[in-house]
PDB file of C-alpha atoms in Angstrom:
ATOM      1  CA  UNK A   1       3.517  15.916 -19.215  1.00 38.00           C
ATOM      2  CA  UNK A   2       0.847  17.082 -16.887  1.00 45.00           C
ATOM      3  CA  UNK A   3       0.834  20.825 -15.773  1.00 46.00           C
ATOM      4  CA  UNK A   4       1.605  21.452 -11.818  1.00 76.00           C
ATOM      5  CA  UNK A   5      -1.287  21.120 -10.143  1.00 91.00           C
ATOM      6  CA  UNK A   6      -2.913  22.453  -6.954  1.00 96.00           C
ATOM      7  CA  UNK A   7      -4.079  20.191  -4.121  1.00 97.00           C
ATOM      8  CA  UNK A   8      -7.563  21.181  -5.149  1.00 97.00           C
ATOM      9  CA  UNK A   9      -6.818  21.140  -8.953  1.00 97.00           C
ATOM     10  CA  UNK A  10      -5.896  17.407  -8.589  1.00 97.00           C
ATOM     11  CA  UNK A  11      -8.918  16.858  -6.425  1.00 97.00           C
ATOM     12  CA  UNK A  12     -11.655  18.334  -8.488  1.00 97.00           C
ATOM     13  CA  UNK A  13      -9.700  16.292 -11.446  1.00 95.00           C
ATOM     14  CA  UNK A  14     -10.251  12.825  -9.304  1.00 97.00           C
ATOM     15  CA  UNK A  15     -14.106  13.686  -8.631  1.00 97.00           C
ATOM     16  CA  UNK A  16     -15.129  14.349 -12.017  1.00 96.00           C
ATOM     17  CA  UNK A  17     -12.910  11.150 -13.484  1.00 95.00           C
ATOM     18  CA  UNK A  18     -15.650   9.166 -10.827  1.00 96.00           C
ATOM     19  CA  UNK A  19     -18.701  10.911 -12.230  1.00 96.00           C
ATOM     20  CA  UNK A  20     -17.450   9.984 -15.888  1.00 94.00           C
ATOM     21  CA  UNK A  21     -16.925   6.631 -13.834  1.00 94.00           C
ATOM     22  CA  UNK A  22     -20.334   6.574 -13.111  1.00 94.00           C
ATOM     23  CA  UNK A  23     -22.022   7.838 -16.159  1.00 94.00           C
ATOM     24  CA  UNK A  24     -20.103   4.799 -18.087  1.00 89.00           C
ATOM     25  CA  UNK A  25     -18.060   7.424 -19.991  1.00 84.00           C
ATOM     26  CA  UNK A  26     -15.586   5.818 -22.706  1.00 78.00           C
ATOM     27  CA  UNK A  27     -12.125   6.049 -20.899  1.00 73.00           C
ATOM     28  CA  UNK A  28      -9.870   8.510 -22.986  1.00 69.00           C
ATOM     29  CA  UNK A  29      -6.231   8.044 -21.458  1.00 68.00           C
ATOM     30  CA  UNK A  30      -3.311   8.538 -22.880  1.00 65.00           C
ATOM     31  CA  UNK A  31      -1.459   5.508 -23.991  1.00 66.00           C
ATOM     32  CA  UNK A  32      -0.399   6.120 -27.604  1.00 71.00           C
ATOM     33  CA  UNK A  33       3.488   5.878 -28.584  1.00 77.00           C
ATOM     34  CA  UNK A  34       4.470   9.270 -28.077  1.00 75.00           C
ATOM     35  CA  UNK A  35       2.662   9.524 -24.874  1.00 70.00           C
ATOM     36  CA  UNK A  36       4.357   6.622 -23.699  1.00 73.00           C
ATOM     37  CA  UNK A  37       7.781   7.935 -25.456  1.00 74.00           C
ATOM     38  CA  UNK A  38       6.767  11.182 -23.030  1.00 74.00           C
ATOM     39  CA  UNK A  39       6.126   9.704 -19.847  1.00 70.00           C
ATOM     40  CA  UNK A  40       9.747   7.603 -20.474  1.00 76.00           C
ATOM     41  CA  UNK A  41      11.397  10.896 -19.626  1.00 71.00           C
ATOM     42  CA  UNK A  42      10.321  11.205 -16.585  1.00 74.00           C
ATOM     43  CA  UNK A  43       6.795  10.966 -14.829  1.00 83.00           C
ATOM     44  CA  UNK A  44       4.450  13.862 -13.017  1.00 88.00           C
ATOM     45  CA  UNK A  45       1.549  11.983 -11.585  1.00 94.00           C
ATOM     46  CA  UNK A  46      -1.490  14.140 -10.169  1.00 95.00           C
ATOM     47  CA  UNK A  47      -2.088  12.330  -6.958  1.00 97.00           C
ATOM     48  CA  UNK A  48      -0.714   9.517  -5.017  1.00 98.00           C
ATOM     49  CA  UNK A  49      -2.942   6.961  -4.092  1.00 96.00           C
ATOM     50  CA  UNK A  50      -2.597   3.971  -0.580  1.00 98.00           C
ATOM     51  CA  UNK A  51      -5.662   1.915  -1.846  1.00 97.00           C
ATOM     52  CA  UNK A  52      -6.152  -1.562  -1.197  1.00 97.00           C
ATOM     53  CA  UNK A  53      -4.769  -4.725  -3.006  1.00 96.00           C
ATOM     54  CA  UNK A  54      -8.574  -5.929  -3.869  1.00 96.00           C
ATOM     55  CA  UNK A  55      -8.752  -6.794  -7.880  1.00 95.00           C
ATOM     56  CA  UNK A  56     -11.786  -4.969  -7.674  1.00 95.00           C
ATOM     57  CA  UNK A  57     -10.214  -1.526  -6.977  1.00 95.00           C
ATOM     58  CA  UNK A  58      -8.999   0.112  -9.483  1.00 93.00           C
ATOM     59  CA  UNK A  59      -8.171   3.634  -9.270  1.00 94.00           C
ATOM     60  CA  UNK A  60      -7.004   4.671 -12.570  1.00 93.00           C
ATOM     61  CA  UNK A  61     -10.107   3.247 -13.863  1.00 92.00           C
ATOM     62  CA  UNK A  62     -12.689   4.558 -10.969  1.00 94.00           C
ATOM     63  CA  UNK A  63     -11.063   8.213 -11.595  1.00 95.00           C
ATOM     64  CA  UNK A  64     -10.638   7.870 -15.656  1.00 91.00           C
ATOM     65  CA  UNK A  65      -6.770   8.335 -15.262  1.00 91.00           C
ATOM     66  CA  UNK A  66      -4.004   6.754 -17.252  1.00 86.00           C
ATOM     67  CA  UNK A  67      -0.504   6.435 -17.867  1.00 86.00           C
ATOM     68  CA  UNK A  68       1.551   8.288 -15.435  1.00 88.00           C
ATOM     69  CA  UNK A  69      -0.621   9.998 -13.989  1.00 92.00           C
ATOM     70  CA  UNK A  70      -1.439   8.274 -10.763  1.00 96.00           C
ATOM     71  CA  UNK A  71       1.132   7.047  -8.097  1.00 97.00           C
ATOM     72  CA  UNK A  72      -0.507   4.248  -6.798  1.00 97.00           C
ATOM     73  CA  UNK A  73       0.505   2.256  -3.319  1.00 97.00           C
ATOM     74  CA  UNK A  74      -1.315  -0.818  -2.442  1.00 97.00           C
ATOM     75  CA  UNK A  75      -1.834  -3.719  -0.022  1.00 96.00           C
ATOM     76  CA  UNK A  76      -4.325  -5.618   1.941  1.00 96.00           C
ATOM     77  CA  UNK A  77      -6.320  -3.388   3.538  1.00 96.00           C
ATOM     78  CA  UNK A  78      -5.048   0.044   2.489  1.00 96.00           C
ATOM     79  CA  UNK A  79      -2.648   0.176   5.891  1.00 94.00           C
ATOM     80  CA  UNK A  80       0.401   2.029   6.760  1.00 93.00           C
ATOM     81  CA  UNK A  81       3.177   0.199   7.045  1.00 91.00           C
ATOM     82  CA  UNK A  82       6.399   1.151   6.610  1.00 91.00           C
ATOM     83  CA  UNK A  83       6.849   0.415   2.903  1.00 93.00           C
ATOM     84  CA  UNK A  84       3.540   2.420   2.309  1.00 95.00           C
ATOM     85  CA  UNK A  85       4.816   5.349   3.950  1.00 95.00           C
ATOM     86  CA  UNK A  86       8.284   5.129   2.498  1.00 96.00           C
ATOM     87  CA  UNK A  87       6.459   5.260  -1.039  1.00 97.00           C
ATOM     88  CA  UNK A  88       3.903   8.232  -0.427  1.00 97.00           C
ATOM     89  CA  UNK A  89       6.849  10.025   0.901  1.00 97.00           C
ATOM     90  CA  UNK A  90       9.082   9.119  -1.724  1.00 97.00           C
ATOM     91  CA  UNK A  91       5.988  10.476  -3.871  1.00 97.00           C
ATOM     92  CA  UNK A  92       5.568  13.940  -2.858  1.00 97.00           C
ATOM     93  CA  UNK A  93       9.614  14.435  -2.118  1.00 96.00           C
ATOM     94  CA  UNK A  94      10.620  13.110  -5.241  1.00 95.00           C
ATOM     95  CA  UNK A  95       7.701  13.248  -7.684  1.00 95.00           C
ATOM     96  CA  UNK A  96       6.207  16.594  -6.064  1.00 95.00           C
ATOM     97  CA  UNK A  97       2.374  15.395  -5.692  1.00 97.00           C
ATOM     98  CA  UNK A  98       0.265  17.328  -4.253  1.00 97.00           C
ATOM     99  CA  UNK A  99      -2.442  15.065  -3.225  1.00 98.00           C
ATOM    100  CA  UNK A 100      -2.540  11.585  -1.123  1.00 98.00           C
ATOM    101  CA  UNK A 101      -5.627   9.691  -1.142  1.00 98.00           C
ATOM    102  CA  UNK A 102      -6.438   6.723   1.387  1.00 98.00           C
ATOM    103  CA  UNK A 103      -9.158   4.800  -0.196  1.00 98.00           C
ATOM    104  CA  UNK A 104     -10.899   1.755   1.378  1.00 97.00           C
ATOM    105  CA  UNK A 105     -13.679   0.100   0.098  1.00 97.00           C
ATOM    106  CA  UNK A 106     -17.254  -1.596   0.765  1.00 96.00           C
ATOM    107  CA  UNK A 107     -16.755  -5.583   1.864  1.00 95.00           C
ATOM    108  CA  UNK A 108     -12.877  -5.295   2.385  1.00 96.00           C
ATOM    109  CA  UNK A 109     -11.757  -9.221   2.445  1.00 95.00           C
ATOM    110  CA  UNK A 110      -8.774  -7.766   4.504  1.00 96.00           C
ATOM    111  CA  UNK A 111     -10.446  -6.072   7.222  1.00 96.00           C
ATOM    112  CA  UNK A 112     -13.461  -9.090   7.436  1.00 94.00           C
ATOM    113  CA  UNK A 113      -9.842 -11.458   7.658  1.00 95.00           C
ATOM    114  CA  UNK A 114      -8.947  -9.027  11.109  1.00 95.00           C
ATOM    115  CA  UNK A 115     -12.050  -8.745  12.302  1.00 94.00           C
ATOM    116  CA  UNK A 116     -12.210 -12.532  12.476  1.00 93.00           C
ATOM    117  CA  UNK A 117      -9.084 -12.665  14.115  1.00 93.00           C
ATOM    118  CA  UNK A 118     -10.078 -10.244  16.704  1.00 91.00           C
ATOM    119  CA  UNK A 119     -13.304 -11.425  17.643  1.00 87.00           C
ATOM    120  CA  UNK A 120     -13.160 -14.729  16.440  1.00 83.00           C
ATOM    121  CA  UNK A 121      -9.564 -15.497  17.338  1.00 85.00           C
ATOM    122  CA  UNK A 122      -8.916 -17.179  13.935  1.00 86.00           C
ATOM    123  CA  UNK A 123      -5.275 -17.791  12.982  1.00 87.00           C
ATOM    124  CA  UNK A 124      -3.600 -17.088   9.844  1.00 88.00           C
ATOM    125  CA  UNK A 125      -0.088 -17.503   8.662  1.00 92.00           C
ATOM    126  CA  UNK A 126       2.317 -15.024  10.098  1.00 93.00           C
ATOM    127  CA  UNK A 127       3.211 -13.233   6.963  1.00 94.00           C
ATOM    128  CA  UNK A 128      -0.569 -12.489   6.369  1.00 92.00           C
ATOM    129  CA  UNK A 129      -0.839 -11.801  10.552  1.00 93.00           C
ATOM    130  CA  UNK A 130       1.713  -8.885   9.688  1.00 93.00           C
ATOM    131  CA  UNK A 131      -0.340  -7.696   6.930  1.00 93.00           C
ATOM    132  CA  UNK A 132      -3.481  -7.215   8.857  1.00 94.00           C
ATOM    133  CA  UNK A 133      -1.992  -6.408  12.160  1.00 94.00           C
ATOM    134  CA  UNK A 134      -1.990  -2.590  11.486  1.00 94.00           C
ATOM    135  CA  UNK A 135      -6.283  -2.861  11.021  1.00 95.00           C
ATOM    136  CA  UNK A 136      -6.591  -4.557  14.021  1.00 95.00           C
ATOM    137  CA  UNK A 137      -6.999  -0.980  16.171  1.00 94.00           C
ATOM    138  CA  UNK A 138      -9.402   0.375  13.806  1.00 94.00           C
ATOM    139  CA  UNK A 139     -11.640  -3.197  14.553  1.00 94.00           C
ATOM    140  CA  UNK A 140     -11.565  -2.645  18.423  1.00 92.00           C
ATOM    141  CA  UNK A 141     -12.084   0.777  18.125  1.00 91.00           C
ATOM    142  CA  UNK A 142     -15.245   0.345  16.380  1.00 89.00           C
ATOM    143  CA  UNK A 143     -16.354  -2.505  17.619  1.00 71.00           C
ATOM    144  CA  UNK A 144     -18.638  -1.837  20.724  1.00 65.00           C
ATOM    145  CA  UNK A 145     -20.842   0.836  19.050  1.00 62.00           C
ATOM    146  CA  UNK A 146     -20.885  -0.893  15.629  1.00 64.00           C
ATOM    147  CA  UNK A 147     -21.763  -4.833  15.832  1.00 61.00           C
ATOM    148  CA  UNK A 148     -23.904  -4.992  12.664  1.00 68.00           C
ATOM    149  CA  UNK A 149     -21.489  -3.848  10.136  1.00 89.00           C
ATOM    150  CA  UNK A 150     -18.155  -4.203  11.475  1.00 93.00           C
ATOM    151  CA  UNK A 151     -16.450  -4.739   8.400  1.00 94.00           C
ATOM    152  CA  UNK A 152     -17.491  -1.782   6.820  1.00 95.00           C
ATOM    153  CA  UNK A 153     -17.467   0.550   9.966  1.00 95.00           C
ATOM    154  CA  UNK A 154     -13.826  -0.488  10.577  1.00 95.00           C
ATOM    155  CA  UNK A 155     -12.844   0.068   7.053  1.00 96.00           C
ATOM    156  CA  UNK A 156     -13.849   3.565   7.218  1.00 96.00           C
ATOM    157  CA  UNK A 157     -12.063   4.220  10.234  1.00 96.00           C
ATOM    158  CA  UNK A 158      -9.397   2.788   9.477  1.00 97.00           C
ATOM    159  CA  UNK A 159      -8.959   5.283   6.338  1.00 98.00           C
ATOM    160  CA  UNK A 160      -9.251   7.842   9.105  1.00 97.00           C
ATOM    161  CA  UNK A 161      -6.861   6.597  11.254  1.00 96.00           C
ATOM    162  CA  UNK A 162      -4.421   6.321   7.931  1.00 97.00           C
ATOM    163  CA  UNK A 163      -5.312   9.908   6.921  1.00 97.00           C
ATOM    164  CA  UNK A 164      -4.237  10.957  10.289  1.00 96.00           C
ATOM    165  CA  UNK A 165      -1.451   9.727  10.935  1.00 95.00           C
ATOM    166  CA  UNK A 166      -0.031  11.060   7.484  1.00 96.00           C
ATOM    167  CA  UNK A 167      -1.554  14.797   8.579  1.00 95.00           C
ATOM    168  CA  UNK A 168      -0.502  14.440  12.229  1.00 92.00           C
ATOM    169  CA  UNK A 169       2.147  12.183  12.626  1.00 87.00           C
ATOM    170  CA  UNK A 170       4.038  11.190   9.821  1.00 77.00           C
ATOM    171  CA  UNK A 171       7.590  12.435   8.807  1.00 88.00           C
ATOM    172  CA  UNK A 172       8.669  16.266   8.293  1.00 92.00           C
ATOM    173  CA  UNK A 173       8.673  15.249   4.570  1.00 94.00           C
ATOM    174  CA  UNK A 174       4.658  14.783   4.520  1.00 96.00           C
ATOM    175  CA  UNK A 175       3.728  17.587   7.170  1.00 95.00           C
ATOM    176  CA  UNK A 176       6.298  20.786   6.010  1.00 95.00           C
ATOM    177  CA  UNK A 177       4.180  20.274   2.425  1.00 96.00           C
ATOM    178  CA  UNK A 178       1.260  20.602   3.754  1.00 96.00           C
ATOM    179  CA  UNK A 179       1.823  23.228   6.395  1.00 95.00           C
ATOM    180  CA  UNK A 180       3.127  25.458   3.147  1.00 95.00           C
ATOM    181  CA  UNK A 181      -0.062  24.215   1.502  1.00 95.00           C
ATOM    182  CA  UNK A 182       1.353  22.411  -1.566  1.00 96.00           C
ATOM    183  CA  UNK A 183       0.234  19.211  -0.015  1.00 97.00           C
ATOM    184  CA  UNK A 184      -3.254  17.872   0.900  1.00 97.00           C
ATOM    185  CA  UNK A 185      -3.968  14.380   2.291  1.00 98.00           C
ATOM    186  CA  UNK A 186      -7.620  12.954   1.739  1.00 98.00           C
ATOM    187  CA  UNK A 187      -9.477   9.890   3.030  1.00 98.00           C
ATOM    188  CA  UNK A 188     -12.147   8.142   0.752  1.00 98.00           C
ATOM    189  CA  UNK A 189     -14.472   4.977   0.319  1.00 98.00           C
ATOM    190  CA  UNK A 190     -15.651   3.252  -2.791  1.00 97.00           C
ATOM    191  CA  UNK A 191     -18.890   1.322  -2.939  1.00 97.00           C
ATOM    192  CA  UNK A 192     -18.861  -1.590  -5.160  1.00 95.00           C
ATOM    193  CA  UNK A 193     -22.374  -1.427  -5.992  1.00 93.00           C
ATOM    194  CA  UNK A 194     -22.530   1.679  -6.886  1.00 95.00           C
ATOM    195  CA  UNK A 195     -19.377   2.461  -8.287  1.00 95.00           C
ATOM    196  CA  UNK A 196     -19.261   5.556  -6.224  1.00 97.00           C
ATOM    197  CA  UNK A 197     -16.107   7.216  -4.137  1.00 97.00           C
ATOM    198  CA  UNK A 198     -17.416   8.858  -0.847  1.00 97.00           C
ATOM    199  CA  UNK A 199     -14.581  11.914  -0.072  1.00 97.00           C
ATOM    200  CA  UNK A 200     -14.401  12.200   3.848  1.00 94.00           C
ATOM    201  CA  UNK A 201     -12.890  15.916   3.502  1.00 73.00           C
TER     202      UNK A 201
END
């Protein structure tokens, strides 16, 4: 079982899994038996994680993790609904992490979907309408000062927004951690290209 970590413990851990990332370092993670009989028990993962739904973000494989050791919440767009929030909570109550990470990403297919209904007025079902609703203040936000990249600029502020609101204005079960200084909430942004996470903090 991994060792209690501090925020900046499980931090430093996440940036160097990226550089191994980047240096196409074999992944070493522990799957075996007996890890697996380990992690049965009960799990301690190092960092919680709202990252978005795309197949080509992977965060136990951009950070060199494995079993159990990341707490991972995704959707469309890396937003914050209610079932997001509900989960990081229930990760740092429950589970004790002491990191969050919001992660978006280069060419988010989510945030181009809202930025097409918001300047484009383009209609989509209403179950996917309820998934990118919560972007949609990041896109107008953005949007007069940023017309040549709008996906992109609006993804990044949108993990701004997200990181926020957890700091700011979330529940007494995300801000007493962090006012004690167990807790530390992060924004980031992976470039596909590249391979790269960009740390906002």
């Amino acid at each position: 079982m991994t060792p209690l970590l501090t925020p900046d413990d499980a931090l430093a851990l996440l940036k160097d899994g990226n550089r191994r990332f980047l240096d196409d370092a074999p992944l070493a993670v522990h799957g075996d038996r007996m890890s697996r009989l380990r992690m049965a028990a009960a799990q301690r993962p190092i960092a919680a994680y709202l990252s978005c739904s795309d197949s080509r973000v992977a965060p136990e494989l951009l950070f060199g993790r494995g079993l159990g050791e990341l707490f991972i919440v995704r959707n469309a767009g890396n937003s914050l609904c209610s079932t997001a929030l509900g989960s990081l909570e229930f990760a740092v109550t429950v589970l004790g992490v002491p990191l969050i990470v919001v992660m978006g990403h280069e060419n988010c297919g989510a945030v181009r979907a809202a930025v097409s209904v918001v300047k484009e007025h383009y209609g989509y079902s209403a179950n996917i309408s309820k998934v990118l609703q919560p972007l949609y203040p990041a896109i107008m936000e953005v949007g007069e000062d940023c017309q040549h990249d709008l996906v992109n600029a609006a993804a990044r502020h949108n993990v701004h927004r997200v990181v926020r609101e957890l700091r700011e204005e979330a529940s007494p079960a995300l801000r007493r951690p962090q006012e004690h200084g167990v807790l530390k909430i992060v924004g980031a942004f992976y470039d596909l290209a590249s391979g790269a996470v960009h740390w906002f903090d």
